Short mmCIF file of C-alpha atoms and ligand atoms in Angstrom, two decimals:
data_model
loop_
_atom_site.label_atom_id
_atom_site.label_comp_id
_atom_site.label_asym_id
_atom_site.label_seq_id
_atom_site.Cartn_x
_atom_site.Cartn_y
_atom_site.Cartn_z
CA UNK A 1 103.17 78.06 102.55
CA UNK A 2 106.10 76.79 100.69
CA UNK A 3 104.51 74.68 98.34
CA UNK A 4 102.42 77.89 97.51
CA UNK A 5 105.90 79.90 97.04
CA UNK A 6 106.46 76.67 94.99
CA UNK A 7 103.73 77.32 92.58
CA UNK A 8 104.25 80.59 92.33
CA UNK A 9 107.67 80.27 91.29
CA UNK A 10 107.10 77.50 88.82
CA UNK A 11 104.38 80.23 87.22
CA UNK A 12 107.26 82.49 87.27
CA UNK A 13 105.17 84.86 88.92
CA UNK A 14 107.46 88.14 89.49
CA UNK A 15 107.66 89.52 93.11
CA UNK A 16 105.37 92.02 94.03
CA UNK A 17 108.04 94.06 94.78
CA UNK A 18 109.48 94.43 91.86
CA UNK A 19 108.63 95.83 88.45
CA UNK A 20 110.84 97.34 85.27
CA UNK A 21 113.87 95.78 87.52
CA UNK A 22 113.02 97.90 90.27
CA UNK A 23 112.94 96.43 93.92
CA UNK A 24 111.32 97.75 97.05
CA UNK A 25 113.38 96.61 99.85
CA UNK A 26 111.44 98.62 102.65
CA UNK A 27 107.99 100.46 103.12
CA UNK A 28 109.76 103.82 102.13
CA UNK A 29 111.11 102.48 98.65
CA UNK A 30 107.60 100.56 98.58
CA UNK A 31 105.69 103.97 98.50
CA UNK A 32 107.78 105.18 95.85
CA UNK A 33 107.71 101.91 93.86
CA UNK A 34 103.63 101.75 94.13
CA UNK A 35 103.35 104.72 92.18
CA UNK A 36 104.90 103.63 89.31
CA UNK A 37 103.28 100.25 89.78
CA UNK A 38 100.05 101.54 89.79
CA UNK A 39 100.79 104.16 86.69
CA UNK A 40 101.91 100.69 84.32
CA UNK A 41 98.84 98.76 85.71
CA UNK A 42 96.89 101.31 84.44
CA UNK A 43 98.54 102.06 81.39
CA UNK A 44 98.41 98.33 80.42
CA UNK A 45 95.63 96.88 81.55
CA UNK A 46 93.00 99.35 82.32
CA UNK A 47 93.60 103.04 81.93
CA UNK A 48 93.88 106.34 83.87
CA UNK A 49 90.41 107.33 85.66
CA UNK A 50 88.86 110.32 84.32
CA UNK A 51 89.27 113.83 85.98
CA UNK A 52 87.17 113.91 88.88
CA UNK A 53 83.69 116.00 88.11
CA UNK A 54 81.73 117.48 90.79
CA UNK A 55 78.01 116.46 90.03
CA UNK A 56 74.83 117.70 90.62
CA UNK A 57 73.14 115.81 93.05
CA UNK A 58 69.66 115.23 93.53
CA UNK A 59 67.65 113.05 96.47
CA UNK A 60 64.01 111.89 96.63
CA UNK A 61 62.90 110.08 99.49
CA UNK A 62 61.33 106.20 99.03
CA UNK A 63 59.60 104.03 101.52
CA UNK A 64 62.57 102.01 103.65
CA UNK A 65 62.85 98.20 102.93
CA UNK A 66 63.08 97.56 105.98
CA UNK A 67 62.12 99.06 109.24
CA UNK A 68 64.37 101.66 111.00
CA UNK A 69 66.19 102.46 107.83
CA UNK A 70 66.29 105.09 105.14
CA UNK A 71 66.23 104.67 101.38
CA UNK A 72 66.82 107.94 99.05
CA UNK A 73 67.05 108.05 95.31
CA UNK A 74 70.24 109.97 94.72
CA UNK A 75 70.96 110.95 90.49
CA UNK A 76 74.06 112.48 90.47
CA UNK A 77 74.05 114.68 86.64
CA UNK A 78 77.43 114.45 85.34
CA UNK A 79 78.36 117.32 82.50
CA UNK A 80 81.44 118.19 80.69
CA UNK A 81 82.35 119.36 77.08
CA UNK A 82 78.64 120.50 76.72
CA UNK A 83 77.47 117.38 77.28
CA UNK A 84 75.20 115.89 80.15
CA UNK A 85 74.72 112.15 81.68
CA UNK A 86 72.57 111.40 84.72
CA UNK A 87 72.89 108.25 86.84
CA UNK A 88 70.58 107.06 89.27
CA UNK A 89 71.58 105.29 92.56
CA UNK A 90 70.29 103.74 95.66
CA UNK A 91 71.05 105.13 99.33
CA UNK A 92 70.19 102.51 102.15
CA UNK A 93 71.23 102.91 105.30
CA UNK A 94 70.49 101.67 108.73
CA UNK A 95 68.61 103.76 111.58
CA UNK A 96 72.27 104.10 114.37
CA UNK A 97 73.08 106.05 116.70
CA UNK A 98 76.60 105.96 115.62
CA UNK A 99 77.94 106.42 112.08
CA UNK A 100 77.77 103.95 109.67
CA UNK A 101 79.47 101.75 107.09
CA UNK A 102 79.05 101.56 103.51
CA UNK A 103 79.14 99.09 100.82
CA UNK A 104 79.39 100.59 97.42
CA UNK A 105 78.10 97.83 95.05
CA UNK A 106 78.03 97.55 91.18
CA UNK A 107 75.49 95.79 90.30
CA UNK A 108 74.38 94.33 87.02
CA UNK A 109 70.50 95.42 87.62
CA UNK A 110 69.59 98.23 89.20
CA UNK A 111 66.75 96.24 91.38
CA UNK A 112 67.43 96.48 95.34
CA UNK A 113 66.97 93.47 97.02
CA UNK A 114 68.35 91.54 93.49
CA UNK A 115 69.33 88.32 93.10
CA UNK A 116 72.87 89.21 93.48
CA UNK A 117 71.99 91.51 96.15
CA UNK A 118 70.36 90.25 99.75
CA UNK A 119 69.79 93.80 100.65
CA UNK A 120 67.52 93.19 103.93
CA UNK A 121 70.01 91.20 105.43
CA UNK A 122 73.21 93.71 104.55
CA UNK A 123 71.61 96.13 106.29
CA UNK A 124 70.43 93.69 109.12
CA UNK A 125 74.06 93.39 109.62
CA UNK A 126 74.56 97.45 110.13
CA UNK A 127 76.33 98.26 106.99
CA UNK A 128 74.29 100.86 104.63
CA UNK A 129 74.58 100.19 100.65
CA UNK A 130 75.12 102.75 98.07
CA UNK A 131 74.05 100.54 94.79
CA UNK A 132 74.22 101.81 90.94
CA UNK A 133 73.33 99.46 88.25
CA UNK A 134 76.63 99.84 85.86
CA UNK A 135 75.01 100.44 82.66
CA UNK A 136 73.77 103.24 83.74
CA UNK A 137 77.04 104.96 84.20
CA UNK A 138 78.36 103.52 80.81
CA UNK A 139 76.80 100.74 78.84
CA UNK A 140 78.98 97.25 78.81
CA UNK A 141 80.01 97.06 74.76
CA UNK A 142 82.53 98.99 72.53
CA UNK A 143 80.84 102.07 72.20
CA UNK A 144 82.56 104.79 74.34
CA UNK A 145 80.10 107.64 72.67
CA UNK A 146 77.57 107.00 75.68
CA UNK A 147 77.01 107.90 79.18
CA UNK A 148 80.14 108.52 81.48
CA UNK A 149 82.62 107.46 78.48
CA UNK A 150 80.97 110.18 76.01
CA UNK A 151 81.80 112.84 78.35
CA UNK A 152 85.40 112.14 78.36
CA UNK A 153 86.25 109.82 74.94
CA UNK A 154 87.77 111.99 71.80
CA UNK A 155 87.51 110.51 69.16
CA UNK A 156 89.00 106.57 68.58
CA UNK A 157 90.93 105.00 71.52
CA UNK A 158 94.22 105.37 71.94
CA UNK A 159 96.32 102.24 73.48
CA UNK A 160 96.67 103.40 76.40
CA UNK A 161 93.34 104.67 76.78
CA UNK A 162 90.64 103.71 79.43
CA UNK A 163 88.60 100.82 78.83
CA UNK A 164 85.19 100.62 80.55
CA UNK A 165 86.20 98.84 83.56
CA UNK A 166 87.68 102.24 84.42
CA UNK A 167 84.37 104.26 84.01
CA UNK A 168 82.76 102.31 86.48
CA UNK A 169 85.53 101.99 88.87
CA UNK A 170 85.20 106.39 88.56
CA UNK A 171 81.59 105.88 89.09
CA UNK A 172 82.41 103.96 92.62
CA UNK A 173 84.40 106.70 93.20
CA UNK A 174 82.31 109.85 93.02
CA UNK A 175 79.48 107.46 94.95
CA UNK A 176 82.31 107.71 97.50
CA UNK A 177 82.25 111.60 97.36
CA UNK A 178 78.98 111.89 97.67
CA UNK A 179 78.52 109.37 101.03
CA UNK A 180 81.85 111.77 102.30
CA UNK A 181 79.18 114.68 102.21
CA UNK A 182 76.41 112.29 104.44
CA UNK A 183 76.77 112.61 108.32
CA UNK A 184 75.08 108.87 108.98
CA UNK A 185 77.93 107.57 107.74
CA UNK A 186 81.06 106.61 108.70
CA UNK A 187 83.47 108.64 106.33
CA UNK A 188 86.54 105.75 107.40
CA UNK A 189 84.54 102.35 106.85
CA UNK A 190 83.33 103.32 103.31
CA UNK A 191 83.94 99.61 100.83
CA UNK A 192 83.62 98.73 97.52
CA UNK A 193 82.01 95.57 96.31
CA UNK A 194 81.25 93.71 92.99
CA UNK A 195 80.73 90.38 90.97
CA UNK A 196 82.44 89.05 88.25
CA UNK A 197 83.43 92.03 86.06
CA UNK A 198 82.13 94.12 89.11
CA UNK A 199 84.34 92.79 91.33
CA UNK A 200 87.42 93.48 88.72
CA UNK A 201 86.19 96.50 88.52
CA UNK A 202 85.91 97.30 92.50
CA UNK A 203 89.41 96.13 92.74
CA UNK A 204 90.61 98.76 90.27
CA UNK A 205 87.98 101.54 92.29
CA UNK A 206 90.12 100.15 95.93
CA UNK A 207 93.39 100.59 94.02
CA UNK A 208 92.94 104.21 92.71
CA UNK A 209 90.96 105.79 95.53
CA UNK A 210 92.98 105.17 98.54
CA UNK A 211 89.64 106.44 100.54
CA UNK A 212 88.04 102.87 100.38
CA UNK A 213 88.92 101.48 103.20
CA UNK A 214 87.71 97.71 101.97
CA UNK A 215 86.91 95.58 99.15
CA UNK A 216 84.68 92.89 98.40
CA UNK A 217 86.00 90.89 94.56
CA UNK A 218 83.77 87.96 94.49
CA UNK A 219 84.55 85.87 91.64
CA UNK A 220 86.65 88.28 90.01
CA UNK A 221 89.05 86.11 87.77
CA UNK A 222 90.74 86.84 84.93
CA UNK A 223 91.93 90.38 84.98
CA UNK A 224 90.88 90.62 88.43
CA UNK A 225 91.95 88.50 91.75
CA UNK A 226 93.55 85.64 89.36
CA UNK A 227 97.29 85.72 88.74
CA UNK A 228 97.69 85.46 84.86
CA UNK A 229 100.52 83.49 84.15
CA UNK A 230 100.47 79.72 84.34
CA UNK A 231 96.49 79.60 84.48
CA UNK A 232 94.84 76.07 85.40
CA UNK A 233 92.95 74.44 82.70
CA UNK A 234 89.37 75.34 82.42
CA UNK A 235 90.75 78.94 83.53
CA UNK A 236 89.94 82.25 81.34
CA UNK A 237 92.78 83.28 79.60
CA UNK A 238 93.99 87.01 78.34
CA UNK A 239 92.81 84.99 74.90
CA UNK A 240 89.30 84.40 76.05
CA UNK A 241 89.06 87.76 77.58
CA UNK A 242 90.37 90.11 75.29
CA UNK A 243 88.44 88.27 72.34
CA UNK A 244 85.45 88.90 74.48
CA UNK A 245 85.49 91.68 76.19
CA UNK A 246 88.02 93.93 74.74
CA UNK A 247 86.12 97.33 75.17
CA UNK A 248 86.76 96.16 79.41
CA UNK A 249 90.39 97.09 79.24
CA UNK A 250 92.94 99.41 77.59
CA UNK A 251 94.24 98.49 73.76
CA UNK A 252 97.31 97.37 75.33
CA UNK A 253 96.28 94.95 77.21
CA UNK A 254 95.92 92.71 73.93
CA UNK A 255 99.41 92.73 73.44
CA UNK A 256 99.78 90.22 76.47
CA UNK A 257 97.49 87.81 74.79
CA UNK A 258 99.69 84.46 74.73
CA UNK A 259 102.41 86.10 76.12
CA UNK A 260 101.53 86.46 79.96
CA UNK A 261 105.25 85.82 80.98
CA UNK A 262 106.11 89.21 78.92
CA UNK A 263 103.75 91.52 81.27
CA UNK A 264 105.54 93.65 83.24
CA UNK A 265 103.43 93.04 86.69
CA UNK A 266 100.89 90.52 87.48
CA UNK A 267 97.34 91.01 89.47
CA UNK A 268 98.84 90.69 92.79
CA UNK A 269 100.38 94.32 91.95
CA UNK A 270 97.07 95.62 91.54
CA UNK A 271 96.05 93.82 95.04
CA UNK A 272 99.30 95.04 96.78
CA UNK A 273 97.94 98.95 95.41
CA UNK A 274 95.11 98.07 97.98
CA UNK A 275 97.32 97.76 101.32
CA UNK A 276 97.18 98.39 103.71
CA UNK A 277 93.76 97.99 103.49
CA UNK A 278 91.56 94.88 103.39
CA UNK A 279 90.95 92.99 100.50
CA UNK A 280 88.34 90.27 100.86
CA UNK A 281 88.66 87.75 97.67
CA UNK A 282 85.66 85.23 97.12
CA UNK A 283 85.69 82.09 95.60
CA UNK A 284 83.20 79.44 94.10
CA UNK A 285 83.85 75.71 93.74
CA UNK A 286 82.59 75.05 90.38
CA UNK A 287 83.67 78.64 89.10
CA UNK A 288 87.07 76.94 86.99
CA UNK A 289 86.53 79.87 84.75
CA UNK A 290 87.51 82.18 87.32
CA UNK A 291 90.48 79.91 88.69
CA UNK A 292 90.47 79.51 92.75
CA UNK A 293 93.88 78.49 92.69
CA UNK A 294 94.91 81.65 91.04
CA UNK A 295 93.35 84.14 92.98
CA UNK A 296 94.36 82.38 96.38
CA UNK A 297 97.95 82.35 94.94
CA UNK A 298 96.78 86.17 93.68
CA UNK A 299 96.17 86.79 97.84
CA UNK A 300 99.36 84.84 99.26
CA UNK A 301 101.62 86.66 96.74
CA UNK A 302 100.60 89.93 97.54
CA UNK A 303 100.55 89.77 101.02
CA UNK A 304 104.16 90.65 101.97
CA UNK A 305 103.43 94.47 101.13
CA UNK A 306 100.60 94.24 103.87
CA UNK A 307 103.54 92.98 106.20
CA UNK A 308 105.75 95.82 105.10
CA UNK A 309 103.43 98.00 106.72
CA UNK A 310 103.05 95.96 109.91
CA UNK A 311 99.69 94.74 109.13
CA UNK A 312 99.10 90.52 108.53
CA UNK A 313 98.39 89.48 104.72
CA UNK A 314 95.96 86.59 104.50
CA UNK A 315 96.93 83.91 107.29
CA UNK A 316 96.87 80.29 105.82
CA UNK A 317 99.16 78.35 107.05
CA UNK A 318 97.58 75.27 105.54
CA UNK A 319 97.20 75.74 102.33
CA UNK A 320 93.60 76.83 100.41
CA UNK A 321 90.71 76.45 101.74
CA UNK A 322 88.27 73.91 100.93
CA UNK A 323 84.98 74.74 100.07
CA UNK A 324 82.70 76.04 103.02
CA UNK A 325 86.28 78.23 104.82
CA UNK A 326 87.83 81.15 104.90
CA UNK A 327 91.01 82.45 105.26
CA UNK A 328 89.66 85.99 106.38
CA UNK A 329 91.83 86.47 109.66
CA UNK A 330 94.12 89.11 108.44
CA UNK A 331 93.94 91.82 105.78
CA UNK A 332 93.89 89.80 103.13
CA UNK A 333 91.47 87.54 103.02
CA UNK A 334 90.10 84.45 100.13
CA UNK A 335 86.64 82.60 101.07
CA UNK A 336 85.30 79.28 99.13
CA UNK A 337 81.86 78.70 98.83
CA UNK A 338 80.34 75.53 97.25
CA UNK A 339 78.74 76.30 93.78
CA UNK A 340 78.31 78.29 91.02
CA UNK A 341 79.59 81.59 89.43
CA UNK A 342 77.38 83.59 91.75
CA UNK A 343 77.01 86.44 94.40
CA UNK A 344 75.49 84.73 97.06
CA UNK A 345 73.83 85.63 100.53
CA UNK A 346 77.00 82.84 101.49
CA UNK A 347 79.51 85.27 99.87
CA UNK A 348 78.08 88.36 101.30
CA UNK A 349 78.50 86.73 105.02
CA UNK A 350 81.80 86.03 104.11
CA UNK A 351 82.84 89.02 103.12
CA UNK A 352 81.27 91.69 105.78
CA UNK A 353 82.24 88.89 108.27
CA UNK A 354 85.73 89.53 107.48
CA UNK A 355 85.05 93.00 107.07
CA UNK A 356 83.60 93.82 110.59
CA UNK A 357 86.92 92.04 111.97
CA UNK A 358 88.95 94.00 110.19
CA UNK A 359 87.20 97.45 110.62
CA UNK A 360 87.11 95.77 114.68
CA UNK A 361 90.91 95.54 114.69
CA UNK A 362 91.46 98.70 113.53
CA UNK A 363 89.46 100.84 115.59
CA UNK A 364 91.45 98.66 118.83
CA UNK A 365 94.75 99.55 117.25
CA UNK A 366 93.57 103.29 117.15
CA UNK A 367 92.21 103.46 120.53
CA UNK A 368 95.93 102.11 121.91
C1 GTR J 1 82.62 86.18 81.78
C2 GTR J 1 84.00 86.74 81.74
C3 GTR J 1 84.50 86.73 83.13
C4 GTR J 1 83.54 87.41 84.06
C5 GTR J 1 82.09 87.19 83.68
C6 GTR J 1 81.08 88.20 84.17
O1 GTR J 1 82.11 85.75 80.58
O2 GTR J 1 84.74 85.99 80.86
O3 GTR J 1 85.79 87.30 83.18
O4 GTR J 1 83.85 88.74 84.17
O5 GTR J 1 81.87 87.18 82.34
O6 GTR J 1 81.38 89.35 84.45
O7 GTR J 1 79.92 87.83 84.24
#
């Protein structure tokens, strides 16, 4: 561990602890602390969430995928200002006697199984999934006139104004209302889950709705899981991103471009927003765009908050993992699978591996 407190210090990485000169010396001051943490992180990087809107819902029935299961249509119609948006989504949940958990996943298509998305086998492993393609909630560009981000946008962006990361993260969310209102499911073991941009954007859905109890980033990088300052070569930059894929964030956030060591916070406060629930970070070897290194050091650095509140961060006491392991014992948790920029059926073992521990833990701790 202390060549990793090493690293971090030679990145200059702030303490999680502290922002605007600010310390949290104890869980009390922490709680305090968190909220303006989590107001800046927004306000720089990604923007407030919308209001919250209460749908109308609507559910047709389709044949399961796989026997003793249930899969329902569910559109939820969003309308505000006079104007209307309707998103469809995908309800599958194992037969159980008991109550369920759910995985609410972004996804890139709205296909169930998908390529991204070994559906049979999540469910073989008892967890339901609640899956929305994201373009359907808002497309991916710079036009905020359309779906979810025409309801709320006036007129041109301001620079602190929500980037489309946020819509999606708000469309996690009111998935999340909606699975509060089914009795199959388990209202306490309700996750988030995405890839890539997805799995930014589930981080930012964990850390504004404290009701997710767990989330799955899987390759997540820049702007996500990785810490930004000091990145390894090969690694996405705020340059590369906000060139890219400025619409994703908040107008600010372009005023950190080249100047990481100016931001006030660094992604392990937007992990630390998560505890003390579990966050499950995946890795892939050949992913150097997304930066391992970075979003293990992302994991180790925000771990003491976890430990503030009596729980374990992630437990590795030697060092990263190489490809093939996990570091998934606590509530913080990085796995490394061999390969590509990819959401594997590998990555989803990982991940709900860890998960059931965690969710196995806590129910032990409640019972004593
Ligand atoms: C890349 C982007 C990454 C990642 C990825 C994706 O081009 O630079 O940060 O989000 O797209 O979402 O597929």
């Amino acid at each position: 561990m202390n060549e990793l407190k090493k690293e971090l210090n030679r990145r200059k990485v702030p303490s999680v602890r502290t922002i605007h000169q600010k310390t949290a010396h104890d869980l009390a001051e922490w709680k305090t602390l968190r909220e303006e943490i989590r107001t800046t992180v927004l306000q720089e990087e990604y923007g407030e969430l919308p209001p919250v809107l209460l749908p109308k819902i609507a559910v047709e029935k389709k044949p399961a995928l796989v026997e003793n299961s249930i899969w329902e249509e569910v559109t939820f119609e969003f309308e505000q200002n006079e104007k209307r948006h309707v998103v469809p989504t995908q309800l599958l949940l194992p037969a159980s006697v008991e109550k369920v958990p759910v995985v609410v996943y972004l996804n890139f298509r709205a296909d169930v199984p998908d390529e991204y998305l070994p559906a049979r086998e999540i469910l073989s492993q008892g967890y339901g999934l609640f899956v929305v393609c994201y373009t359907d909630a808002t497309t991916d560009d710079g036009d905020f006139e359309n779906g979810l981000a025409g309801l709320f946008q006036e007129g041109e962006r301001k620079p602190h104004e929500r980037g489309k990361i946020a819509y999606w993260a708000y469309m996690a969310s009111r998935m999340q209302d909606y699975l509060r209102t089914r009795e199959e499911v388990d209202p306490s073991k309700i996750g988030v889950a995405g890839h890539s941009r997805l799995g930014k954007t589930a981080l930012v859905a964990a850390a504004t709705d404290e009701r997710f109890s767990f989330v799955c980033a899987n390759d997540s990088g820049c702007s996500g899981a990785a810490i930004s300052r000091g990145r390894n070569a090969g690694g996405e930059r705020l340059s590369d991103i906000c060139k890219n894929f400025p619409y994703w964030f908040t107008i600010n956030w372009q005023r950190y471009v080249d100047k990481e060591d100016e931001l006030p916070f660094d992604q392990h406060h937007l992990l630390a927003l998560i505890a003390p629930r579990a966050a499950y970070i995946g890795g892939a070897t050949e992913d150097i765009w997304a930066d391992n290194e970075s979003q293990f050091l992302c994991c180790v650095a925000a771990s003491e908050i976890w430990e503030l509140y009596g729980e374990r961060g992630i437990i590795s006491p030697n060092g990263m993992p190489v490809a093939g392991e996990s570091r998934t014992d606590g509530c913080v948790g990085f796995y490394l699978r061999e390969g590509k920029h990819f959401h594997t059926l590998e990555d989803w073992n990982f991940g709900l591996k860890a998960v059931t521990r965690y969710l196995e833990n806590r129910r032990e701790k409640l019972c004593k």
